[in-house]
Tab-separated table of C-alpha atoms in Angstrom:
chain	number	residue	atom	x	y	z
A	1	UNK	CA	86.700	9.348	-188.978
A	2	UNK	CA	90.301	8.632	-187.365
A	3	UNK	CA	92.020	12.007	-187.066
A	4	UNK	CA	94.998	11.738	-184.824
A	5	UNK	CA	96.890	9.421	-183.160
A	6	UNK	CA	95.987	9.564	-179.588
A	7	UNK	CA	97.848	7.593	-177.609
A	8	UNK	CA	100.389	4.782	-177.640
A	9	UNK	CA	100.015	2.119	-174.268
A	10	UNK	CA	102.704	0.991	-173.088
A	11	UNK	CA	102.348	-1.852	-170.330
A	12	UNK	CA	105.120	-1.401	-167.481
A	13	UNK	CA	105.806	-3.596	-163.826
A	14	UNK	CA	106.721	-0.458	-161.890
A	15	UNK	CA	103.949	2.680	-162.933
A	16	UNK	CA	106.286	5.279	-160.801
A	17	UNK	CA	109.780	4.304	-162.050
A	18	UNK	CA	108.444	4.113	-165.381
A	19	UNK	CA	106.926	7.815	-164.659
A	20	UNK	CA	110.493	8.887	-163.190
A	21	UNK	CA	112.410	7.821	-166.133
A	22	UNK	CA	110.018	9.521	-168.505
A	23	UNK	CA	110.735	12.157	-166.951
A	24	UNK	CA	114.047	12.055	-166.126
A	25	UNK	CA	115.145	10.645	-169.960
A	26	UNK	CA	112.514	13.552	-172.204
A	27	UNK	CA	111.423	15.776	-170.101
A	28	UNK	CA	107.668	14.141	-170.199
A	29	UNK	CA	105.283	15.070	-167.560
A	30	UNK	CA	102.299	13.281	-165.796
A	31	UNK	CA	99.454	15.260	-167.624
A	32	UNK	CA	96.531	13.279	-165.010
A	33	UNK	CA	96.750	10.308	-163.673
A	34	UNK	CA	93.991	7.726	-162.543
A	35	UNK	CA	93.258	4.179	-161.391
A	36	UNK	CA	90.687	2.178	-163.837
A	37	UNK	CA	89.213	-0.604	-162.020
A	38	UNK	CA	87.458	-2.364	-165.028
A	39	UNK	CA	90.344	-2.390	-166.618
A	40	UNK	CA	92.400	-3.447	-163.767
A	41	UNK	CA	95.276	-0.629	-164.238
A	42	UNK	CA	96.802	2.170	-162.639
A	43	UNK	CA	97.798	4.500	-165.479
A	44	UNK	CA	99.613	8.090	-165.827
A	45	UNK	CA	99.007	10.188	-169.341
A	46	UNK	CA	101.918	11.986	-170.289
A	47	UNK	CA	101.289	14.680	-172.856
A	48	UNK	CA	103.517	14.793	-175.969
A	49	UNK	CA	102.259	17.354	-178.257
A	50	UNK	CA	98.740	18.812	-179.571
A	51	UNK	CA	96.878	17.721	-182.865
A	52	UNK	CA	95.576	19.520	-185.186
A	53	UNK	CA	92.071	18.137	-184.553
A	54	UNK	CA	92.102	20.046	-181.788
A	55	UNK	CA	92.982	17.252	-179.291
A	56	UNK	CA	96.301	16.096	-178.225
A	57	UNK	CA	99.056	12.989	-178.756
A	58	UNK	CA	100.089	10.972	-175.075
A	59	UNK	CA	102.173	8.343	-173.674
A	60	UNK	CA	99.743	6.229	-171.732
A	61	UNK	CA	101.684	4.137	-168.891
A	62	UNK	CA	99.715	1.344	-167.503
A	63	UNK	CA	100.593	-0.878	-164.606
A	64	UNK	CA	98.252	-4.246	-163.327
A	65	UNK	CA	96.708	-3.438	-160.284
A	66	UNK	CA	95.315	-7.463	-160.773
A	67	UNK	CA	97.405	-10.337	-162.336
A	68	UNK	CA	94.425	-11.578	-164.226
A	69	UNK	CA	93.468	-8.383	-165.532
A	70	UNK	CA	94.153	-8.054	-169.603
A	71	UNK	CA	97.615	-6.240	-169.206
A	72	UNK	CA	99.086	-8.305	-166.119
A	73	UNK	CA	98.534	-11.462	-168.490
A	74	UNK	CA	99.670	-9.708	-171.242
A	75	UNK	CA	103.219	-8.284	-169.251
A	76	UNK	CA	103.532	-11.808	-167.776
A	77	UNK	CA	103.613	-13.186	-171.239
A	78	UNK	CA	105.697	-10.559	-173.318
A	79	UNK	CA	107.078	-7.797	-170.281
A	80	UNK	CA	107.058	-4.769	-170.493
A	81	UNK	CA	106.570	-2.471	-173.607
A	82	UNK	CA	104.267	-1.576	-176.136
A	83	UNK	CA	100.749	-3.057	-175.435
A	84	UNK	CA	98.431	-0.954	-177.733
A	85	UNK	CA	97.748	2.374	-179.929
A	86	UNK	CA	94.434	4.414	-180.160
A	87	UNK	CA	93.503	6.478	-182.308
A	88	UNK	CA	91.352	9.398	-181.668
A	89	UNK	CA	88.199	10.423	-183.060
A	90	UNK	CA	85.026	12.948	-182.830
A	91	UNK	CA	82.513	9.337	-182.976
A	92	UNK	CA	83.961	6.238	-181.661
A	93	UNK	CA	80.217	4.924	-181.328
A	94	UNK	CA	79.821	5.663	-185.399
A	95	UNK	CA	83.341	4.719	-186.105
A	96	UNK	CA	83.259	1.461	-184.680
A	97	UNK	CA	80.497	0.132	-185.873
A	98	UNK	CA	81.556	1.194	-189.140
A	99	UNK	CA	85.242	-0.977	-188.336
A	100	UNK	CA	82.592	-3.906	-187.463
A	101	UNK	CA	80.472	-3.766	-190.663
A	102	UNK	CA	83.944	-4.091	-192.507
A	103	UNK	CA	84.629	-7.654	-190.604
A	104	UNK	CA	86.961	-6.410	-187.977
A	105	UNK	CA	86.174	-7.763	-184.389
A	106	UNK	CA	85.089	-5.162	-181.871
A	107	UNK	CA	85.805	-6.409	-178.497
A	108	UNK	CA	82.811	-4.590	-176.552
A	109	UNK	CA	79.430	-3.965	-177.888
A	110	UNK	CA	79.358	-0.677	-176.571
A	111	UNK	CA	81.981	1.901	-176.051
A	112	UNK	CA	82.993	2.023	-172.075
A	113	UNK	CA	84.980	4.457	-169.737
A	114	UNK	CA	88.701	4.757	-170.680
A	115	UNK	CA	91.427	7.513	-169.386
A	116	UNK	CA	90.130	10.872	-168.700
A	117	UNK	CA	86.489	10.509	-169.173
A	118	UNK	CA	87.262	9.356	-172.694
A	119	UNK	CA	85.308	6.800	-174.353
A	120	UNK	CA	86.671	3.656	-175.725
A	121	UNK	CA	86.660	0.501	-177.655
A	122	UNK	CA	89.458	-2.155	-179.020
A	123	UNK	CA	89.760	-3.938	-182.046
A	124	UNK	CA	91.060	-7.337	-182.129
A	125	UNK	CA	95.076	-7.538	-182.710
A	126	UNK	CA	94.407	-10.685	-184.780
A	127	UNK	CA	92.158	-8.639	-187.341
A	128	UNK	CA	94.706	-5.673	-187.432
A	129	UNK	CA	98.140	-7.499	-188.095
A	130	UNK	CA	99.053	-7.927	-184.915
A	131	UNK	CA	98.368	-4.691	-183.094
A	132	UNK	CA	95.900	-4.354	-180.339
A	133	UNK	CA	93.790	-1.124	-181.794
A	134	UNK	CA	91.867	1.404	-179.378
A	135	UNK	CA	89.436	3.579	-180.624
A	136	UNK	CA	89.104	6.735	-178.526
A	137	UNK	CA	86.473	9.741	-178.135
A	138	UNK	CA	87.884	12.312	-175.800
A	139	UNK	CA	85.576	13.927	-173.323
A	140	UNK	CA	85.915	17.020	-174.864
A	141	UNK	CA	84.259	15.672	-178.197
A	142	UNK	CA	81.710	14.745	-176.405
A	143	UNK	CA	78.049	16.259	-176.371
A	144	UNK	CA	77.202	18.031	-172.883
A	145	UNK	CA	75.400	15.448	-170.671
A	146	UNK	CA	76.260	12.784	-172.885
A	147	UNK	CA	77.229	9.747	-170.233
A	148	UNK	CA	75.954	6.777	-172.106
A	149	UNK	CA	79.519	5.087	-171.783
A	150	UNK	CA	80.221	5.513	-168.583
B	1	UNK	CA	113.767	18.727	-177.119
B	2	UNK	CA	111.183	15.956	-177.992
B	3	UNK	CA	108.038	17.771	-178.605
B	4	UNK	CA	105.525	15.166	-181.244
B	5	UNK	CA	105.457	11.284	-181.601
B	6	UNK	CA	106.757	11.690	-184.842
B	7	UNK	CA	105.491	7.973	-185.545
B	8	UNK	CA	104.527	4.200	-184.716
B	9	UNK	CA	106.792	1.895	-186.565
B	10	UNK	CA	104.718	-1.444	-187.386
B	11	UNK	CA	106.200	-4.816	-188.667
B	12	UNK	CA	104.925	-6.675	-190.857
B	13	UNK	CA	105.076	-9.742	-193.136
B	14	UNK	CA	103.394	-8.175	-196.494
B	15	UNK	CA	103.544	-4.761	-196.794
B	16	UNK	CA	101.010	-4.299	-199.502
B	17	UNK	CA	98.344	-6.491	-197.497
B	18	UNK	CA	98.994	-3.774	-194.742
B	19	UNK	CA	98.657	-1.054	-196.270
B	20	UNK	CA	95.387	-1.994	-197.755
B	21	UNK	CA	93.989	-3.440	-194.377
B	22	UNK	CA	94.283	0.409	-192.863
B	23	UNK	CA	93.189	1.832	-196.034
B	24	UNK	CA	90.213	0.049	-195.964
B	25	UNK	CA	89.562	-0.119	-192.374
B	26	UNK	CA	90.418	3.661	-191.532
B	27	UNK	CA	90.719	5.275	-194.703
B	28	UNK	CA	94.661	6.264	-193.926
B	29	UNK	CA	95.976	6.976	-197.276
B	30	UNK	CA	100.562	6.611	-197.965
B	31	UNK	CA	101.830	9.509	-197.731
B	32	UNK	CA	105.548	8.139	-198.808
B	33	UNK	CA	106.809	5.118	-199.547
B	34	UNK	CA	110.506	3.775	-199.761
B	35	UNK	CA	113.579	1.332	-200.342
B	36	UNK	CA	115.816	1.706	-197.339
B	37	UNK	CA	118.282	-0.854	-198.117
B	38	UNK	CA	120.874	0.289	-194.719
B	39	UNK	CA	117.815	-0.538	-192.719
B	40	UNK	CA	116.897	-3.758	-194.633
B	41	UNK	CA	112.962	-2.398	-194.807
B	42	UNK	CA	110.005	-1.408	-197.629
B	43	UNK	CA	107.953	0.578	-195.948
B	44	UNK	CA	105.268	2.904	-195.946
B	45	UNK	CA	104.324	5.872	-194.110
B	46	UNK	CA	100.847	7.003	-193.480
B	47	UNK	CA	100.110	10.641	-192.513
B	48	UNK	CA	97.397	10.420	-189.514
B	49	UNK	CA	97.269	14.169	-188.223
B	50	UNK	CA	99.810	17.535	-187.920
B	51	UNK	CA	101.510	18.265	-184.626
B	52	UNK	CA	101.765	21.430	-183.094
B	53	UNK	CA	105.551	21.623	-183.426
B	54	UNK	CA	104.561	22.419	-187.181
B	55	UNK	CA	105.371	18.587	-188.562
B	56	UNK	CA	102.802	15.558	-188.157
B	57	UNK	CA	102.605	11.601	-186.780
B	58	UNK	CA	102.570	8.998	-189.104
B	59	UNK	CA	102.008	5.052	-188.740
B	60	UNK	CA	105.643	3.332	-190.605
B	61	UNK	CA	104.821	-0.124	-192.013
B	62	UNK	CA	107.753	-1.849	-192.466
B	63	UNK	CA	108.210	-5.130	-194.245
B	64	UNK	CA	112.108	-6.789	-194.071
B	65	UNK	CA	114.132	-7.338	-197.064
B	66	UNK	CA	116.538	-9.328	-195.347
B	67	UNK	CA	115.436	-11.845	-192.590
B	68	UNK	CA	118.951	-10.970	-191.468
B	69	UNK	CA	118.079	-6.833	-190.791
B	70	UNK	CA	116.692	-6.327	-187.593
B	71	UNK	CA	113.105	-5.950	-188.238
B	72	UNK	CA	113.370	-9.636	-189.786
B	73	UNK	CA	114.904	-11.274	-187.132
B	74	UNK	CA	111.813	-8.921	-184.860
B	75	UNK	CA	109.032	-10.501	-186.891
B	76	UNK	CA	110.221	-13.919	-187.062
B	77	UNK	CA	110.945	-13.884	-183.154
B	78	UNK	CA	107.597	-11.715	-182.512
B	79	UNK	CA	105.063	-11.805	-185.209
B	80	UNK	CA	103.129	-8.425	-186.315
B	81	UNK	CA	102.867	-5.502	-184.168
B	82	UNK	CA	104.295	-2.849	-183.192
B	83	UNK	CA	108.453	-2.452	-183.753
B	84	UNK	CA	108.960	0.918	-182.164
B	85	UNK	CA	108.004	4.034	-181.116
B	86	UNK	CA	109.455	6.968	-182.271
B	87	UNK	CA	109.592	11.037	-180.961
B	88	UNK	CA	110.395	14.164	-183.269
B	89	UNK	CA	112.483	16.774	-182.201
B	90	UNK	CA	114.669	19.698	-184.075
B	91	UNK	CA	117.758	18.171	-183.333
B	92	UNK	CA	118.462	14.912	-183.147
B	93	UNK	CA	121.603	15.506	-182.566
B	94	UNK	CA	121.983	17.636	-179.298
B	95	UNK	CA	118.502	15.271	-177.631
B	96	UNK	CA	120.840	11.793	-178.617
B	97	UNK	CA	123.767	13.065	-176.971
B	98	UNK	CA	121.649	14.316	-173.683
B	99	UNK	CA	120.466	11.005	-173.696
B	100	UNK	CA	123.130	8.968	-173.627
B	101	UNK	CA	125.210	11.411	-171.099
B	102	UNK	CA	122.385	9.929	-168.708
B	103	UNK	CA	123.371	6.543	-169.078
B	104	UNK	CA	120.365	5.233	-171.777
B	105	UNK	CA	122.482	3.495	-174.442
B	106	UNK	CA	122.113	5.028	-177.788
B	107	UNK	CA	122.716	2.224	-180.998
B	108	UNK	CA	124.623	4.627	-183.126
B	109	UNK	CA	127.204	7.005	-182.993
B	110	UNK	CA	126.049	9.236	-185.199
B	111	UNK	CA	122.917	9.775	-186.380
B	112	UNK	CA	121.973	7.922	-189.760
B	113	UNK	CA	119.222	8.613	-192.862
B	114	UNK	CA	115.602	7.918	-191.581
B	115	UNK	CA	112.311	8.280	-193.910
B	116	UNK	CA	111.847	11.069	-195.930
B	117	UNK	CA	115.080	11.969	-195.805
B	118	UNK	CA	114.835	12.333	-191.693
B	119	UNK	CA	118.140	11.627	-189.352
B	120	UNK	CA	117.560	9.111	-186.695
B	121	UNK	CA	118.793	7.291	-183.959
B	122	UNK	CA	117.710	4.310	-181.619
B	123	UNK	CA	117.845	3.701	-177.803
B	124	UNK	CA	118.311	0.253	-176.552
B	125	UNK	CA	114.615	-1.057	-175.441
B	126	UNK	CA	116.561	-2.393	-172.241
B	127	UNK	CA	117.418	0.675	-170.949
B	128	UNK	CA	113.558	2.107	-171.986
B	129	UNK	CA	111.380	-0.092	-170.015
B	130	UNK	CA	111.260	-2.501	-173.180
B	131	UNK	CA	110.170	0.225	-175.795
B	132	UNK	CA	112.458	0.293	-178.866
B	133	UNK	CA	112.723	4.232	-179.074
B	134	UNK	CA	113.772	6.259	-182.204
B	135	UNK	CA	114.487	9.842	-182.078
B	136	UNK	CA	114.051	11.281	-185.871
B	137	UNK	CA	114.299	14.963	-186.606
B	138	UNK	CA	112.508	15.251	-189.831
B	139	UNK	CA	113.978	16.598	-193.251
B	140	UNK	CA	111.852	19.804	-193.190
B	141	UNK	CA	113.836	20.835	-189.523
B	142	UNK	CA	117.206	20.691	-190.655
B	143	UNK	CA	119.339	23.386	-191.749
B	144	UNK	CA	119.344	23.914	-195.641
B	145	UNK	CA	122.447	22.180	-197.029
B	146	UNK	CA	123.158	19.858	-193.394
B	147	UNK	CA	123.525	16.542	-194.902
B	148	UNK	CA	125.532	15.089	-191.979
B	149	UNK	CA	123.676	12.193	-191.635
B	150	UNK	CA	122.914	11.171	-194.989
């Protein structure tokens, strides 16, 4: 079950200027900040506000570190802006399958590593009206021990 | 003060066909739905999770009425996705004025009538890294009897 929104991903040329006028502009913060090689980004989570599923609502700013990575083609084709939006939940193993069953396209056949030790999957943009769809278990709802996405 | 992502605001081309794709793929349910002819949109807003600022994030699906309004002309230059992004604060007011005294041009000059009664106001994607931004405070944080915007 979705219960919050947990992120919105917004693809930028320039990770620290985008940081700097997120900050400057709101008043946002760099909550952690990390390098994902799979997915070929450097990214900074800025925390917005808590949920009331316990977990919490970010900006997620993600820069190429590779021009053929997904978001480098994707910010050489539309710049920068709003690449995708996850939504969080206790099960993204359970919940995606689920999304699959229903004739929705799962892009990996098993949930791997995303931002914080969080566990992830996306759902094709074409089979959600255009927007590219993360599914997201934070490492908090995750059983002790439990690594088998990472 | 920004302090929730008071919502995602989605484009679309049939705004019944959307609504029942995330019923049926996540289960989200329309909270609200509404005419707003000044913004040339149907739309509908789905309640995802409460915020710790005491109010909540929706998803807005919004479907033009005019291929003149600005979410027409969007969708016919973009396709489906994602329109804007927009954060929640108690006044919309004081935060849209802060904003533009730093230089981020702000589309109105006064805030007008959002959803649910709500007062918003845009910033010019240029000047946000190419996010359209809205900043909404919601009908529940206004003073009793402020109808400024409406």
């Amino acid at each position: 079950m979705l219960t919050r929104i947990d992120h919105i991903g917004i693809a930028c040329f320039d990770l620290d200027a985008t940081v700097e006028f997120y900050r400057a502009t709101y008043g946002f913060e760099v909550h952690h900040s990390e390098i994902n090689e799979e997915q070929g980004v450097r990214e900074a989570m800025l925390r917005i506000n808590g949920t009331d599923d316990g977990a919490a609502s970010y900006l997620q700013l993600l820069q190429p570190i590779r021009e053929d990575s997904p978001v480098g083609k994707w910010l050489a084709k539309n710049g920068e802006g709003v690449h995708h939006i996850a939504f969080g939940t206790a099960d993204v193993d359970a919940d995606s399958e689920g999304i699959r069953d229903k004739g929705v396209r799962v892009l990996y056949d098993k949930p791997r590593r995303g931002s914080m030790d969080s566990r992830i999957t996306f759902l094709h943009p074409k089979d959600c009206h255009g927007v590219l769809t993360e599914i997201v278990t934070a490492a908090s709802a995750q059983a002790p021990g439990d690594s088998s996405g990472h």
